[in-house]
Coordinates of C-alpha atoms in Angstrom, one line a residue:
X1 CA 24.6 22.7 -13.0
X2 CA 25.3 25.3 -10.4
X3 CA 28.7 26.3 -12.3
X4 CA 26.8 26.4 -15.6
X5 CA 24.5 28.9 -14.2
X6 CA 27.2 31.1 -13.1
X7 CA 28.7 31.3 -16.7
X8 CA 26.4 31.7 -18.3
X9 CA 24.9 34.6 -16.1
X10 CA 28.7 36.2 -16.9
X11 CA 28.1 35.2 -20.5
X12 CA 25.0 37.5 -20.5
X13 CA 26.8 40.2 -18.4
X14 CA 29.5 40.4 -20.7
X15 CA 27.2 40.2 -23.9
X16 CA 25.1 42.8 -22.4
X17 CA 28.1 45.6 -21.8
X18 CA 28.0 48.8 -23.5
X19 CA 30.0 49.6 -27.0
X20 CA 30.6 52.8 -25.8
X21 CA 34.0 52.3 -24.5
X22 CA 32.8 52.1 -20.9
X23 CA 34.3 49.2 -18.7
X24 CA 31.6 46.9 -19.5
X25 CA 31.4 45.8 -16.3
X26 CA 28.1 45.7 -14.6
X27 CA 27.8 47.8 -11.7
X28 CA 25.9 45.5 -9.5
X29 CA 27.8 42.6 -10.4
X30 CA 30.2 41.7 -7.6
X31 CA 32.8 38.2 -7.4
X32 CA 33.2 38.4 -3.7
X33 CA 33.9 35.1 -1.5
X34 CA 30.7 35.8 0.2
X35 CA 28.5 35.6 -3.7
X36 CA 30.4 32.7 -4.2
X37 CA 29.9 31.0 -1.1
X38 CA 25.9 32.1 -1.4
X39 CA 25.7 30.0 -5.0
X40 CA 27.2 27.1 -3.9
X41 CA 24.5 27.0 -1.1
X42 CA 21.6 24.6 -1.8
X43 CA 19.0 26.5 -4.5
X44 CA 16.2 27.5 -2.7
X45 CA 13.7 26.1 -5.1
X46 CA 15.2 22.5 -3.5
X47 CA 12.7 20.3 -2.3
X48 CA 13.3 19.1 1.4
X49 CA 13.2 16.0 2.4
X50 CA 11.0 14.5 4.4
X51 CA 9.2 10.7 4.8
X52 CA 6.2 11.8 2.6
X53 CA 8.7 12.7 0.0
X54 CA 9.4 9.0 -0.6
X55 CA 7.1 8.0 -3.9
X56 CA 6.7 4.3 -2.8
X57 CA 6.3 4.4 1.5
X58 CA 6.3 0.9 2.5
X59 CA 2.5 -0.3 2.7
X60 CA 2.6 -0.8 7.1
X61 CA 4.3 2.4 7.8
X62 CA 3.0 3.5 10.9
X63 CA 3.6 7.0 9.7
X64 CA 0.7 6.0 7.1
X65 CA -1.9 5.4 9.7
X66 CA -4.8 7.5 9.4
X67 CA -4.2 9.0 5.8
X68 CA -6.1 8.6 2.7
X69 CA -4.5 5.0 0.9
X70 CA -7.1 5.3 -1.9
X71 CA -5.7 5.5 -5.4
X72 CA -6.0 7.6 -8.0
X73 CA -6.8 4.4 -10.1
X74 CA -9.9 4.1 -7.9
X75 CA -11.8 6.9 -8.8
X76 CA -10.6 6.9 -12.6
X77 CA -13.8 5.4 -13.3
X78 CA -16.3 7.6 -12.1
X79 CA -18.3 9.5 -14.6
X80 CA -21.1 11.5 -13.2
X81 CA -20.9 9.4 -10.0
X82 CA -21.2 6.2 -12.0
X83 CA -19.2 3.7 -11.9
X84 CA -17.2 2.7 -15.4
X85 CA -15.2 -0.4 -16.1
X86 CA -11.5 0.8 -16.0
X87 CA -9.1 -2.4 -16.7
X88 CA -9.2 -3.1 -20.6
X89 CA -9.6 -6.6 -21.4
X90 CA -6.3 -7.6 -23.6
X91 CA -7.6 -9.8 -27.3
X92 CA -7.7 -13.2 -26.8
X93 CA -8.6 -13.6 -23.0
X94 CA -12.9 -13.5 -23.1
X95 CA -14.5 -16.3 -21.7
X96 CA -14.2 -19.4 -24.3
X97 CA -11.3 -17.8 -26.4
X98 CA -9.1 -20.6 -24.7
X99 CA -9.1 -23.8 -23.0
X100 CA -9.0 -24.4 -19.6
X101 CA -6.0 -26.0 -19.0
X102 CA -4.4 -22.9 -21.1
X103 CA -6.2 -20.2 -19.0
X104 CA -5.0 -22.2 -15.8
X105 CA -1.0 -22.2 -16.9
X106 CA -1.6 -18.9 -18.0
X107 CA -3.2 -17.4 -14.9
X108 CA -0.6 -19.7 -12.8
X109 CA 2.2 -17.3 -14.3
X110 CA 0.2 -14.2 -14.5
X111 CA -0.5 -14.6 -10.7
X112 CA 3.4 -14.8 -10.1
X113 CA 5.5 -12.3 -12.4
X114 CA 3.5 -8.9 -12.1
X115 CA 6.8 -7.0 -10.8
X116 CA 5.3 -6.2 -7.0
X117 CA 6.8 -8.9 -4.8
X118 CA 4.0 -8.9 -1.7
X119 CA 1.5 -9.4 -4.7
X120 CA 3.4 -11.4 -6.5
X121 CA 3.6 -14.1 -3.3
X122 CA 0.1 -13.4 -2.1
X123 CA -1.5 -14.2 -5.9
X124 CA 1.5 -17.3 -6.8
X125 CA 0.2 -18.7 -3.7
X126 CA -3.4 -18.5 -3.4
X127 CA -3.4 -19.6 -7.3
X128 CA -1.1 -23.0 -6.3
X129 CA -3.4 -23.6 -3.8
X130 CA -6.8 -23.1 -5.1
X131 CA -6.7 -22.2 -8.9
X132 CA -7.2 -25.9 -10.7
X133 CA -10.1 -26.5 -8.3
X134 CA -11.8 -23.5 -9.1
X135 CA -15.1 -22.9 -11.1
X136 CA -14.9 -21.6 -14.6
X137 CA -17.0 -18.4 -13.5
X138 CA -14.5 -17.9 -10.4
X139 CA -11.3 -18.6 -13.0
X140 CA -13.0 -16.2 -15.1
X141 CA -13.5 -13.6 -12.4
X142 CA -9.5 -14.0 -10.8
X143 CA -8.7 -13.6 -14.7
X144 CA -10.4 -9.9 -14.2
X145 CA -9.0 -9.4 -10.9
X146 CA -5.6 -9.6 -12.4
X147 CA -6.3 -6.6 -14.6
X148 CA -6.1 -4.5 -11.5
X149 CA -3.2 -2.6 -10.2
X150 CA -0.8 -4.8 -8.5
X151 CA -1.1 -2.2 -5.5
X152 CA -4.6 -2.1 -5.5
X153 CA -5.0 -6.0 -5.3
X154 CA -2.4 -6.1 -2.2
X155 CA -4.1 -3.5 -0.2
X156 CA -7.7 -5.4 -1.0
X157 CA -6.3 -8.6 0.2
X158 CA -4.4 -7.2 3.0
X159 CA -7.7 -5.1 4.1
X160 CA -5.4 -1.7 4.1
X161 CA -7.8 0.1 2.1
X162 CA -11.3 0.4 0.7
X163 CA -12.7 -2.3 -2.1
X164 CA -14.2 -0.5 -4.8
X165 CA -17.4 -1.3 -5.6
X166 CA -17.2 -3.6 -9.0
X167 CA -15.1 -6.3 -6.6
X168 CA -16.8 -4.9 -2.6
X169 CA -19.3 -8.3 -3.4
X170 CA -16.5 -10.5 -4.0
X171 CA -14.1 -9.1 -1.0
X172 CA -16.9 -9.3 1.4
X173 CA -18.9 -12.1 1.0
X174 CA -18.5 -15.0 2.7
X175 CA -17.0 -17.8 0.7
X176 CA -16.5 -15.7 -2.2
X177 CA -13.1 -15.4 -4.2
X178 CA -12.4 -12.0 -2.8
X179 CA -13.2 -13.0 0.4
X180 CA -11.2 -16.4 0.0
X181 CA -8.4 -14.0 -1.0
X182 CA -8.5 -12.3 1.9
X183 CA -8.3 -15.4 3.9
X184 CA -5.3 -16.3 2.7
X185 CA -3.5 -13.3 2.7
X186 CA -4.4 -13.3 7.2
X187 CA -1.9 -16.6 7.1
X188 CA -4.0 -18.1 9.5
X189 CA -2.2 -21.4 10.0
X190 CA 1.0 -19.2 10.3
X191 CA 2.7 -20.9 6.8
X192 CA 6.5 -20.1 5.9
X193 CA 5.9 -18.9 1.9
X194 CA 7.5 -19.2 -0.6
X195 CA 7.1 -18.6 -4.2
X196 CA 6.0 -21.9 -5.5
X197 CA 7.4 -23.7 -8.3
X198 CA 5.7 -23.9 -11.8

């Protein structure tokens, strides 16, 4: 790129000489080593790097602690301070549109292949565990949770970061499927996991 600049700033030098005869070389125009050296320098429009540069920190960086870890998704779905439901609901998934035993397989590889593996192990797991045993109403209400940001679930789970309000009930009651959620993700017992097997 840096060489492409340089022609074609002697394109437009060249283009822009006079017809009258003169040299056609532009006064200020110079090819000494030390121009040279000066534009194969880094540009100084060049972002530098640094550790908040990286898009995607990893979620325990102690370089994290004490900064903001809300989403933009979170506030999305304030309008006039109000709260508005953000996740659309995909065709086909309301309440009585399938069986059980379909909306159990279904949520069984939903839980497990959402493309964030600490999600992806936290949900496969808590849904091998406790998902044929839950209550329509609680199958209904994971089926919602899954509409939600991969991230956003993780750090809810993991306690890293604010619930908003639609789900605060579930995360922080006691018994609750948030809360249950939670649970799991602490590891209590101190389990080796592993993605389960369908």
């Amino acid at each position: 790129m840096l060489q492409s600049r340089t022609l074609h700033s002697s394109f437009v030098r060249l283009q822009s000489s006079p017809k009258d005869g003169s040299t056609g070389v532009d006064p200020g125009y110079s090819t000494t080593k030390q121009t040279i050296e000066q534009e194969r320098e880094e540009p100084e429009y060049a972002p530098k790097l640094s550790h908040m540069s990286d898009p995607f920190p990893l979620p325990f960086d102690p370089r994290l602690q004490g900064l903001s870890m809300s989403s933009e998704h979170q506030s999305e779905g304030l309008v006039n301070g109000v709260e508005e439901p953000i996740p659309l609901r995909v065709p086909g998934r309301e309440p009585g549109e399938e069986t059980r035993e379909t909306k159990v397989k279904r949520l069984i590889w939903q839980a497990r292949k959402r493309g964030t593996l600490e999600a992806d192990l936290l949900l496969a797991t808590f849904a091998k565990k406790e998902l044929s045993a839950l209550q329509e109403e609680e199958l209904d209400e994971f089926d919602r949770l899954l509409d939600e940001p991969d991230w956003d679930i993780f750090y809810w789970m993991t306690d890293r970061k604010p619930v908003v309000e639609r789900w605060k009930e579930s995360f922080e009651t006691e018994g609750r499927l948030g809360w249950r959620m939670r649970k799991h993700a602490k590891n209590e017992e101190k389990e080796t996991r592993f993605m389960p097997n369908i």
